[in-house]
Coordinates of N, CA and C in Angstrom, one line a residue:
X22 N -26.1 1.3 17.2 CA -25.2 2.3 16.7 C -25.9 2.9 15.4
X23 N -26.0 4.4 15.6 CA -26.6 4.8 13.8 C -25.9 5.1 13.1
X24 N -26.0 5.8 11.8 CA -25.5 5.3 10.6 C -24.3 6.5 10.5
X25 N -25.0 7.6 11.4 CA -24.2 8.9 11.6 C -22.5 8.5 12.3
X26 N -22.9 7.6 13.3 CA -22.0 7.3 14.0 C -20.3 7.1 13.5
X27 N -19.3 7.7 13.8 CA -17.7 6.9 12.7 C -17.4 5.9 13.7
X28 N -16.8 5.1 12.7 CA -15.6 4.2 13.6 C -14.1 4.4 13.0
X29 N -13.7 4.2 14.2 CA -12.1 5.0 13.9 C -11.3 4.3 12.9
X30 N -11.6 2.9 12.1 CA -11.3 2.2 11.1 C -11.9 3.0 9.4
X31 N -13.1 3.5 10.0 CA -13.5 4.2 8.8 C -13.2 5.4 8.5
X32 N -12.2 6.1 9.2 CA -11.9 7.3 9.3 C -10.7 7.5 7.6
X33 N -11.2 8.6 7.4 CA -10.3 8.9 6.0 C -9.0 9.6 6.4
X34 N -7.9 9.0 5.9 CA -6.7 8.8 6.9 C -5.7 9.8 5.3
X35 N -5.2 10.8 6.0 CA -4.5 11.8 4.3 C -2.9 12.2 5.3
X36 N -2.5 12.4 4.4 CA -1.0 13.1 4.9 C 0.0 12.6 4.3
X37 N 1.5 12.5 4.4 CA 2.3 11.3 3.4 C 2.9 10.1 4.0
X38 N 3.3 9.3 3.0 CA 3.3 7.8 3.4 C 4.3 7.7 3.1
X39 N 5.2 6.6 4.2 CA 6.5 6.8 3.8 C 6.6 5.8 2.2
X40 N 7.7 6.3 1.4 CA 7.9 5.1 -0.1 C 7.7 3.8 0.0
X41 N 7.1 3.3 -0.8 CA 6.9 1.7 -0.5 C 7.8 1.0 -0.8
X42 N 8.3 0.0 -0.4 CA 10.1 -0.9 -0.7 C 9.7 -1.4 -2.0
X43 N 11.2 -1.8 -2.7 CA 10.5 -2.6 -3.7 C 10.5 -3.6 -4.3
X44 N 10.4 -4.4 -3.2 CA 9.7 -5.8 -3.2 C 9.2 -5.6 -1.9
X45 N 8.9 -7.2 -1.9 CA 8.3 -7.5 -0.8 C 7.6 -8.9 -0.7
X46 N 8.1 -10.2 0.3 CA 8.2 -11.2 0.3 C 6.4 -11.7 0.0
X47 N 6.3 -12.3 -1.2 CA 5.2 -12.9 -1.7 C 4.4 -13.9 -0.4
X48 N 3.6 -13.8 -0.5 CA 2.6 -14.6 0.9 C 2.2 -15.6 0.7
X49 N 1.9 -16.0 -0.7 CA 1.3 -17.6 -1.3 C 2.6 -17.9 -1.6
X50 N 3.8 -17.6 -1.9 CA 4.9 -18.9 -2.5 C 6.6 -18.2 -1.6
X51 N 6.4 -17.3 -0.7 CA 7.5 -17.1 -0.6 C 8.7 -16.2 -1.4
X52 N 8.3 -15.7 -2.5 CA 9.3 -15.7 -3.8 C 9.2 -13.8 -3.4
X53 N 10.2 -13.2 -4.5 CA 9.8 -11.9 -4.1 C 9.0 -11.3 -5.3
X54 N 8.4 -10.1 -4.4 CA 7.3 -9.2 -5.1 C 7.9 -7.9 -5.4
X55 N 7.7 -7.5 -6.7 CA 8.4 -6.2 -7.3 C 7.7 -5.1 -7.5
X56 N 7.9 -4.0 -7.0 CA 7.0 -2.9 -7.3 C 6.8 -2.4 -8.7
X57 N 5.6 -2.3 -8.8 CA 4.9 -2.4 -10.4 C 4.8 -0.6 -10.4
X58 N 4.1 0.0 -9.5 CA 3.6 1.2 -9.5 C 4.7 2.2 -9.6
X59 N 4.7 3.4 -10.4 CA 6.0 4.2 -10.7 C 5.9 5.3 -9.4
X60 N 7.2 5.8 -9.2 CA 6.6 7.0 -8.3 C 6.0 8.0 -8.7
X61 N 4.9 8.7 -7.8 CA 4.5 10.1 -8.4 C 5.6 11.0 -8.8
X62 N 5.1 12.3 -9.5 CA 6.2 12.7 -10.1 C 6.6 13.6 -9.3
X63 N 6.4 14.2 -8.5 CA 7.1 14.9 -7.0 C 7.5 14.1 -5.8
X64 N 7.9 12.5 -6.1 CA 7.7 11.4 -5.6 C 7.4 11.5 -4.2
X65 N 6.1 12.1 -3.9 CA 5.6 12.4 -2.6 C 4.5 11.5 -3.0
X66 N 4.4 10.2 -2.0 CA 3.2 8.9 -1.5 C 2.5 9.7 -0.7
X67 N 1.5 9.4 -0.5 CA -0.1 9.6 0.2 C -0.1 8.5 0.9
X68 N -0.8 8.8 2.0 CA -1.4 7.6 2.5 C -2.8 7.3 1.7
X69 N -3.6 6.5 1.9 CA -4.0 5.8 1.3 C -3.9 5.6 -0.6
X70 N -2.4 5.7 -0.5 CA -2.8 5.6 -2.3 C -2.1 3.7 -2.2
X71 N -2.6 3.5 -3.5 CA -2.5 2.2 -3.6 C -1.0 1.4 -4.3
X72 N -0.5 0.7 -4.2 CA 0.7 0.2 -4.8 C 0.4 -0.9 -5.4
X73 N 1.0 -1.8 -6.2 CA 0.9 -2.9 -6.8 C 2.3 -3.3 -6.5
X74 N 2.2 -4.9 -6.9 CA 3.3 -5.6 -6.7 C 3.2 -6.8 -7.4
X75 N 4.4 -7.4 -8.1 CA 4.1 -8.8 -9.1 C 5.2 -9.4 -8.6
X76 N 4.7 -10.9 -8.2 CA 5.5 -12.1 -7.4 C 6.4 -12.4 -8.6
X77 N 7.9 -12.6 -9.1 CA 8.5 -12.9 -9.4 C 8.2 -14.4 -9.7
X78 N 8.3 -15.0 -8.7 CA 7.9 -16.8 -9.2 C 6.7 -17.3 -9.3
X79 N 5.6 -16.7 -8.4 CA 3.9 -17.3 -8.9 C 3.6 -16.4 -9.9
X80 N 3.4 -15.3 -9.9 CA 3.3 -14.2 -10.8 C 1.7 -13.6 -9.9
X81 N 1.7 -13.9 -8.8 CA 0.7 -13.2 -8.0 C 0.9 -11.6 -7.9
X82 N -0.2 -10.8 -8.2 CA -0.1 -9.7 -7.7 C -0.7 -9.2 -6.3
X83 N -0.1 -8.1 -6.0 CA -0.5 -8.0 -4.5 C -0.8 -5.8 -4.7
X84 N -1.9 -5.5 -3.9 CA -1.9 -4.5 -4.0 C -1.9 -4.5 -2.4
X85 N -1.0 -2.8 -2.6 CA -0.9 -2.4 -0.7 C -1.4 -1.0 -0.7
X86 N -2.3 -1.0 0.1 CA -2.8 0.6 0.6 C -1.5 1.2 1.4
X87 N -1.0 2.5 1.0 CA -0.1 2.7 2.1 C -0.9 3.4 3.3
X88 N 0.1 3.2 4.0 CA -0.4 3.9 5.2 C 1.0 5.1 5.8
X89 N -0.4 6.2 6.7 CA 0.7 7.1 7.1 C 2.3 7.1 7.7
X90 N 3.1 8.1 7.4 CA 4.4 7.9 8.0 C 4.6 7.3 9.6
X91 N 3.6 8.0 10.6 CA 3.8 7.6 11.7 C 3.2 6.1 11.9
X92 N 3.0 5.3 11.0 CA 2.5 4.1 11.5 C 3.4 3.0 11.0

């Protein structure tokens, strides 16, 4: 395979993403995770923009790529 070649994982994925909830059940302890990241100010999400999140009881953070509406 050359270097020219895409794979459909590498593909640059744009359009809007639906809002990201705000939490979301922490993965190392169970506990919940709060959305850190503010909305844009036309609160229009992208797909791949990034979110953050902080575990309420470990205090782990978690970042989530969104992804497109239809997915």
């Amino acid at each position: 395979m050359s270097n020219n070649e895409s794979h459909e994982s590498d593909e640059f994925v744009s359009g809007r993403a639906e809002a990201p909830s705000q939490s979301i059940i922490c993965v190392d302890c169970g506990g919940t995770a709060h959305l850190l990241t503010h909305p844009p100010e036309d609160e229009i999400w992208l797909a791949g923009e990034v979110v953050a999140y902080r575990c309420s009881d470990c205090r782990d953070r978690w970042d989530i790529v969104l992804a497109p509406e239809s997915e």
